[in-house]
Coordinates of C-alpha atoms in Angstrom, one line a residue:
X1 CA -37.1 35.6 -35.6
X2 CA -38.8 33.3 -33.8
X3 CA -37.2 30.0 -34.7
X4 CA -33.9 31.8 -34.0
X5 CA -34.8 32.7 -30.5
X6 CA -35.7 29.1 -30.1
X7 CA -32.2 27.7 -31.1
X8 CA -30.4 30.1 -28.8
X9 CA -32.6 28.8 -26.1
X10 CA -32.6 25.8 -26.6
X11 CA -28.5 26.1 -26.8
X12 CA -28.6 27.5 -23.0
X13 CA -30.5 25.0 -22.1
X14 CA -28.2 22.3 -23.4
X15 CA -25.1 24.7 -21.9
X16 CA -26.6 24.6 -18.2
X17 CA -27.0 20.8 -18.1
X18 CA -25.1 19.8 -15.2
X19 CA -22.0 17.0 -16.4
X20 CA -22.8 13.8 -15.6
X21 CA -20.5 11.9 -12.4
X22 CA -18.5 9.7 -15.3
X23 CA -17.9 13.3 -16.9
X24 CA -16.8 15.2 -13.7
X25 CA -13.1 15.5 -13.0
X26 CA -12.2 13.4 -10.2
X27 CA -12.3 14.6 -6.7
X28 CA -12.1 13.8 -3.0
X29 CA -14.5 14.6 -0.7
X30 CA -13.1 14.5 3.1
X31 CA -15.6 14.4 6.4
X32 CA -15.2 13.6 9.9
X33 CA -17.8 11.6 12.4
X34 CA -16.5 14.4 15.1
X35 CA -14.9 17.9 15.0
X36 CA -13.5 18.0 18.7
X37 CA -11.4 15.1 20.4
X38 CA -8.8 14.9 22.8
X39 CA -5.3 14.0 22.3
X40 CA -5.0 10.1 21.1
X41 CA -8.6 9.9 20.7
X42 CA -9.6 7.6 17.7
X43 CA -10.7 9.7 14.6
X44 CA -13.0 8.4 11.8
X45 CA -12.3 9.8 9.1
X46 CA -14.9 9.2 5.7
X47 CA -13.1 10.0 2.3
X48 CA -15.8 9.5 -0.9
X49 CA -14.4 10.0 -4.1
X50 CA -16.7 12.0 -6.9
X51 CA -16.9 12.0 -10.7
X52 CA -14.9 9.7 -12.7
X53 CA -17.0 6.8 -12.3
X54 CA -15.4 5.3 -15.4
X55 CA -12.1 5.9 -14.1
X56 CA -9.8 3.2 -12.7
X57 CA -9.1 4.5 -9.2
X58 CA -5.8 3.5 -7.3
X59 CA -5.0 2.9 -3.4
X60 CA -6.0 6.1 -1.3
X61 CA -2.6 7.4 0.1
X62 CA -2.2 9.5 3.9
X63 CA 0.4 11.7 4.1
X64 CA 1.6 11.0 7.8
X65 CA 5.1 10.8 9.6
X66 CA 6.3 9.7 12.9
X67 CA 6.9 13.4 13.5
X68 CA 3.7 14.6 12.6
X69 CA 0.5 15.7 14.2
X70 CA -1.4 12.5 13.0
X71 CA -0.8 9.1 14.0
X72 CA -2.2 6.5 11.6
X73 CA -4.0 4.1 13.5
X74 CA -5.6 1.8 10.7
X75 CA -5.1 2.1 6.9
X76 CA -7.7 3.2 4.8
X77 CA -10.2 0.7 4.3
X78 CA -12.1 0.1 1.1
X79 CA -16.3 0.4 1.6
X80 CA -17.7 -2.4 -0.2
X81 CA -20.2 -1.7 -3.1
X82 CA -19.2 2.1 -3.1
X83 CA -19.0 3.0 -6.7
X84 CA -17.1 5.4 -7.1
X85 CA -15.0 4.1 -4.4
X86 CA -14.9 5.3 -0.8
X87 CA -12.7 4.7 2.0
X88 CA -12.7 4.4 5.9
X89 CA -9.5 6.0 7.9
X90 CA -8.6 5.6 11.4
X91 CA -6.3 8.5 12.6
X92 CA -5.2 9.4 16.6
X93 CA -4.0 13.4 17.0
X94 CA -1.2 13.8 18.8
X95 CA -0.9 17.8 19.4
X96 CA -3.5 20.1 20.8
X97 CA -5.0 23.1 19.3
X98 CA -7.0 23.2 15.7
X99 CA -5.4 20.0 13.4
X100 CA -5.9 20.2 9.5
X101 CA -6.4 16.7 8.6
X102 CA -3.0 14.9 6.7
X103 CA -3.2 15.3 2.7
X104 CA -4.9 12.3 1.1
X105 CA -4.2 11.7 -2.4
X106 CA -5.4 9.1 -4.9
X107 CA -4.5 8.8 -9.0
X108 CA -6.9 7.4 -11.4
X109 CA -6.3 6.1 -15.0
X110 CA -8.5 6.6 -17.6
X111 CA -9.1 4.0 -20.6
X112 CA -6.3 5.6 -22.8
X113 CA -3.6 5.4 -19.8
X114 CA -3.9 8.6 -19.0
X115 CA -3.0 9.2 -15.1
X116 CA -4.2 11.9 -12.9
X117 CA -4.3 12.8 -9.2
X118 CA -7.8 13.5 -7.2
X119 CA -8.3 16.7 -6.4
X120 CA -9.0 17.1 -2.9
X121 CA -12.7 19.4 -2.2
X122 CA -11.4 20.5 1.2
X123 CA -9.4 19.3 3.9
X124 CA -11.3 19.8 7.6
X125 CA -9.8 20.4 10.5
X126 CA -10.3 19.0 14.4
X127 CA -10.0 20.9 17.6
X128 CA -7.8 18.3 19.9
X129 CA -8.1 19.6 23.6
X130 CA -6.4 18.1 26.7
X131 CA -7.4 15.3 28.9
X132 CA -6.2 17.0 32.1
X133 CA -8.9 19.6 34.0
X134 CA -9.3 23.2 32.6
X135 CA -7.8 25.8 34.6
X136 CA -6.1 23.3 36.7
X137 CA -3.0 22.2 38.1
X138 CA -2.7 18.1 38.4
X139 CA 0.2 16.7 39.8
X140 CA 1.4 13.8 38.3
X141 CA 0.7 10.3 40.2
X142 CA 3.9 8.9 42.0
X143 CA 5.4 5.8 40.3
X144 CA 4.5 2.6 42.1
X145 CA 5.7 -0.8 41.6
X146 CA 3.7 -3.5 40.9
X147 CA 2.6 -5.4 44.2
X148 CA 4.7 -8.2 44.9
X149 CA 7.9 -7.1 42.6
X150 CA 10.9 -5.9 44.0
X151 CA 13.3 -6.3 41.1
X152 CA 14.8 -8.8 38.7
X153 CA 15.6 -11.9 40.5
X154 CA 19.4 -12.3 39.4
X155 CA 19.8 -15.4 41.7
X156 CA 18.0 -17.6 39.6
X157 CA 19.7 -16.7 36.1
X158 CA 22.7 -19.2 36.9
X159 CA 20.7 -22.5 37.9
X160 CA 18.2 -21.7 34.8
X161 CA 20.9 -21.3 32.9
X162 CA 22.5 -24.6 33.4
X163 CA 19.6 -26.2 33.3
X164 CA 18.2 -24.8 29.6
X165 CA 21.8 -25.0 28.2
X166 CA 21.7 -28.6 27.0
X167 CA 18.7 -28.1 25.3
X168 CA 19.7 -24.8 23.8
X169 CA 23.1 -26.6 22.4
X170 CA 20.6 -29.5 21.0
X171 CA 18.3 -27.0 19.4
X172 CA 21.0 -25.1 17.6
X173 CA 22.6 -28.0 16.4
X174 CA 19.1 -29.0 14.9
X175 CA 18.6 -26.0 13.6
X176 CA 21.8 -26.1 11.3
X177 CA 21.1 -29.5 10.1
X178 CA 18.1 -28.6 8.7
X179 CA 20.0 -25.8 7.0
X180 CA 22.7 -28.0 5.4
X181 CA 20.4 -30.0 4.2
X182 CA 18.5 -27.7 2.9
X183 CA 20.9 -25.8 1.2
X184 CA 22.1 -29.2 0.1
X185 CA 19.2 -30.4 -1.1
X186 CA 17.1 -27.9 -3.0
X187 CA 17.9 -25.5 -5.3
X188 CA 16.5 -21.7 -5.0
X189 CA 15.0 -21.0 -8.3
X190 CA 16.6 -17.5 -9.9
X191 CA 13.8 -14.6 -9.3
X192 CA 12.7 -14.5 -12.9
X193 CA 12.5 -18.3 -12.6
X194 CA 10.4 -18.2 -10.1
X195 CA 7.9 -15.3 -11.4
X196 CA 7.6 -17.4 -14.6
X197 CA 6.7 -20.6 -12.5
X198 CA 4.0 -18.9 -10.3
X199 CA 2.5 -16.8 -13.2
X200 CA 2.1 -20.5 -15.2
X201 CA 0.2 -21.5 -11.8
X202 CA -1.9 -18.9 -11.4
X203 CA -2.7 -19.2 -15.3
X204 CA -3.9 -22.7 -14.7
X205 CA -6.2 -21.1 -11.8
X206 CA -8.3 -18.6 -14.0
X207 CA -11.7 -19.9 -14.6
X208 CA -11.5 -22.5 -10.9
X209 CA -10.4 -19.8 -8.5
X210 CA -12.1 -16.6 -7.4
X211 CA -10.7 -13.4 -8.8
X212 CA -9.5 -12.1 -5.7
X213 CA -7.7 -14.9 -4.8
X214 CA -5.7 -14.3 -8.6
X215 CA -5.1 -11.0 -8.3
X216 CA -3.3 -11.2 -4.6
X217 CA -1.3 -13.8 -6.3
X218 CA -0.7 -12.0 -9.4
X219 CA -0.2 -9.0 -6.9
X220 CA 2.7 -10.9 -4.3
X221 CA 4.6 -12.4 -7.1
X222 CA 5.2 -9.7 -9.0
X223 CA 6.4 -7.8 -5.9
X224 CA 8.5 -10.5 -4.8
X225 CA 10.5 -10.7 -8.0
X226 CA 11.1 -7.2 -8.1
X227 CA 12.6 -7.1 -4.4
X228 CA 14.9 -9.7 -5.0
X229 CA 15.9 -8.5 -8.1
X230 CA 16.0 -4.7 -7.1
X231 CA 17.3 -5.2 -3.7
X232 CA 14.6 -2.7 -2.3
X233 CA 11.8 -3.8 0.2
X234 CA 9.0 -3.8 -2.7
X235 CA 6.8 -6.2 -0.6
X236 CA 6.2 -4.0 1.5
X237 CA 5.4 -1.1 -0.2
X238 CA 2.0 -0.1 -2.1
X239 CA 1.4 0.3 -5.6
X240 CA 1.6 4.4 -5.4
X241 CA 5.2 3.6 -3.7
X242 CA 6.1 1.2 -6.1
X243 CA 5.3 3.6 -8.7
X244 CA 7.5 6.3 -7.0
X245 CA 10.7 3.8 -6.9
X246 CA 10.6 2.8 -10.4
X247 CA 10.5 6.8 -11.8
X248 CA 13.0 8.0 -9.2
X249 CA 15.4 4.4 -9.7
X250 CA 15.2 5.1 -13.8
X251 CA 13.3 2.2 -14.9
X252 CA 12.8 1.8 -18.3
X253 CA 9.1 2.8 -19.9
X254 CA 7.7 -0.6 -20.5
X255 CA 8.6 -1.8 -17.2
X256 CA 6.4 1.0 -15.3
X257 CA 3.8 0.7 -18.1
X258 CA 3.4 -3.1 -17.8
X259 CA 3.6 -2.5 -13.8
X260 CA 1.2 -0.1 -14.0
X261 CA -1.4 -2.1 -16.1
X262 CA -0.6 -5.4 -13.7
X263 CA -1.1 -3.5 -10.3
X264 CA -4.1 -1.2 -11.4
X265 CA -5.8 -4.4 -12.6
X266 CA -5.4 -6.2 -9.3
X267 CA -5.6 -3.4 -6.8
X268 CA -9.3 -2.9 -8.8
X269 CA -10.3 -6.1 -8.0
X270 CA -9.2 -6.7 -4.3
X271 CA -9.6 -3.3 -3.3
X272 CA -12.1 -1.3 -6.0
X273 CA -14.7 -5.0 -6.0
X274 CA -14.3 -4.5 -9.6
X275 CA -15.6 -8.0 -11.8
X276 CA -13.0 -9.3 -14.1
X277 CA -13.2 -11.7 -16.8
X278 CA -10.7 -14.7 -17.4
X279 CA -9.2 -12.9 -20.3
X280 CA -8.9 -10.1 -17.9
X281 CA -7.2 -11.8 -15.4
X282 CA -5.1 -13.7 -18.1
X283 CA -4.3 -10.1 -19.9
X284 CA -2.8 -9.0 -16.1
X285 CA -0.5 -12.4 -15.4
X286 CA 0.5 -12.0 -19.1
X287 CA 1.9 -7.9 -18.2
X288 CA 2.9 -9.0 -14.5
X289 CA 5.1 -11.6 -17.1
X290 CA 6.4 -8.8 -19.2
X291 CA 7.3 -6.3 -16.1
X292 CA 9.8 -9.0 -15.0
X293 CA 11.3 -10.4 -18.3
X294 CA 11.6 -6.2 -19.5
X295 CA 13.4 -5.8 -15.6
X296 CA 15.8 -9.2 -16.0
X297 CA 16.9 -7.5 -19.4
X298 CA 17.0 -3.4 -17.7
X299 CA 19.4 -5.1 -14.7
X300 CA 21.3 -7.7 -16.9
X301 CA 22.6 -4.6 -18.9
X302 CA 23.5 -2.9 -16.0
X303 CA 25.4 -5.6 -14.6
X304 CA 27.0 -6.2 -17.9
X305 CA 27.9 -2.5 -18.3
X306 CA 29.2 -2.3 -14.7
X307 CA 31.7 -5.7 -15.6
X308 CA 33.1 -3.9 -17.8
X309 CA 33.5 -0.8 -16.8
X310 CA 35.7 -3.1 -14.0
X311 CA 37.8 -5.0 -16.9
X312 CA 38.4 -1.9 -18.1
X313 CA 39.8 -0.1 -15.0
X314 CA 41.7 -3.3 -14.3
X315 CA 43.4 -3.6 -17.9

C-alpha cells in the first residue's frame, strides 16, 4: 500500500511541474513606460514575447490606420540579445479619453513548418487628456505673419525666370542624352535574370561577409524580383504582408513555402540576432532561388493561358 501511495505521489509531483519556456505556447506580453499622456505625446511601448524559445519568431506587426486612435511614430525595434525576442514601439495618441493599445501580432514557425500566431496576454490601455487648462476656456492665438513677409513676391518670377531658363533647357537636354544612351547602350536583365545573377554573388560572399550583410541581400533581391514580376510594390512591404499577397493573389504552394523558408531565415538573422552557418545561409539563397524560378513558371502559365484565351476570342 505503501509503494502505491508513493507512485501516485510521485505522479503529482511530476503533473504539477511547471512547462519549461521552450514548452510554453507562445505569447505576447504588452507594457507601457506610462499609463497617462496627453494627446501626441510619445508612447513607449515594451512588447516581450514568452515561451517558444525554440520557435522561429517573425516581424512584430501594429495594427494602426491613418484613421485610427494611434499614430505609429517609429516601427518596432528589435532589443538586442533578447531571447526570446522583444521589441521597442513608439506610438503618439491622437483622441482623448481611455485608448486600448493597437493589436500586435507576431507568427512563429516551429521546426516541422508549423505556423502559429502569438497570443496576446493583455492589451493595456492609456488615459490621453488635453493639453489645454481644465475647466477652462482658451481662445485660440490670432494668426500672425512672419516678421518681415508680406506675401509672395510675384515681381520677381519673370526676371528669374529668364534668367534660369537657359540652364533649365541645357539640363533637360542632358538629361535625355544620358537616357538614350543608356537605353542604347545596356541591356536590363529579365527579373529572373537578375535574381539568378545576384543570388550567384551573394553565394560567392558566404564564408567572407558577415551574415547580416547576406541575408539583407538575400532579403532585397528576392523582393525585387517578385515586384517586377508581380507588378505589386513587394519592396516595400514586410514579410507578414508579403505573406498575405501571395495567399490572397493564389500563389502556388511551393512558391509561399520556399518564401516562407527564405524570409524566416533572414528576418532571424537581421532582426531575431540569430547565428547562421554557411550551409545555412547557402540553404536560404538556394530557396530565395527556387521562389523565383517556381513564380517565372506560376506567371509564364498565366501569360500563356491568357494568349490564348485572346487567339481564341479572335479566331
Amino acid at each position: 500500500m505503501r509503494g502505491r501511495d508513493l507512485l501516485v505521489l510521485s505522479a503529482l509531483a511530476f503533473a504539477t511541474v511547471p512547462p519549461t519556456e521552450a514548452q510554453e505556447s507562445p505569447k505576447l506580453e504588452i507594457s507601457v513606460r506610462t499609463d497617462v499622456v496627453t494627446v501626441g505625446d510619445v508612447v513607449q511601448v515594451s512588447v516581450q514575447a514568452r515561451g517558444g524559445r525554440d520557435l522561429n519568431w517573425g516581424e512584430l506587426e501594429v495594427a494602426v490606420t491613418d484613421q485610427g486612435p494611434w499614430a505609429l511614430v517609429q516601427q518596432p525595434r528589435s532589443v538586442a540579445a533578447s531571447r526570446p525576442p522583444a521589441w521597442d514601439v513608439l506610438l503618439a495618441p491622437m483622441k482623448l479619453g481611455e485608448l486600448e493599445l493597437p493589436e500586435f501580432q507576431v507568427t512563429v514557425r516551429s521546426a516541422d513548418g508549423a505556423v502559429a500566431r502569438a497570443e496576446v496576454i493583455s492589451l493595456p490601455s492609456v488615459q490621453v487628456e488635453t493639453v489645454l487648462p481644465p475647466d477652462q476656456e482658451t481662445a485660440p492665438s490670432p494668426m500672425r505673419q512672419p516678421v518681415g513677409v508680406h506675401g509672395f513676391p510675384w515681381e520677381w518670377v519673370a526676371p528669374a525666370a529668364i534668367v534660369l531658363l537657359p540652364f533649365m533647357m541645357v539640363g533637360v537636354w542632358m538629361m535625355q542624352r544620358a537616357r538614350s544612351k543608356h537605353q542604347t547602350g545596356v541591356m536590363a536583365l529579365a527579373p529572373l535574370e537578375e535574381l539568378e545573377l545576384r543570388m550567384a554573388k551573394l553565394t560567392n560572399r558566404v564564408g567572407k561577409d558577415p551574415g547580416e550583410f547576406v541575408c539583407d541581400q538575400l532579403a532585397a533581391g528576392l523582393r525585387c524580383y517578385l515586384e517586377r514580376r508581380s507588378g505589386e510594390p513587394v519592396g516595400e512591404m514586410t514579410t507578414f504582408e508579403m505573406r498575405v499577397l501571395a495567399r490572397s493573389a493564389g500563389w502556388p504552394e511551393p512558391v509561399q513555402r520556399g518564401m516562407a523558408v527564405a524570409m524566416d531565415a533572414a528576418d532571424g538573422v537581421r532582426f531575431g540576432k540569430r547565428a547562421v552557418s554557411d550551409s545555412g545561409l547557402r540553404s536560404a539563397i538556394d530557396s530565395a532561388l527556387a521562389t523565383g524560378r517556381g513564380f517565372e513558371a506560376h506567371v509564364q502559365s498565366l501569360e500563356q493561358e491568357s494568349s490564348d484565351n485572346s487567339q481564341a476570342v479572335v479566331a
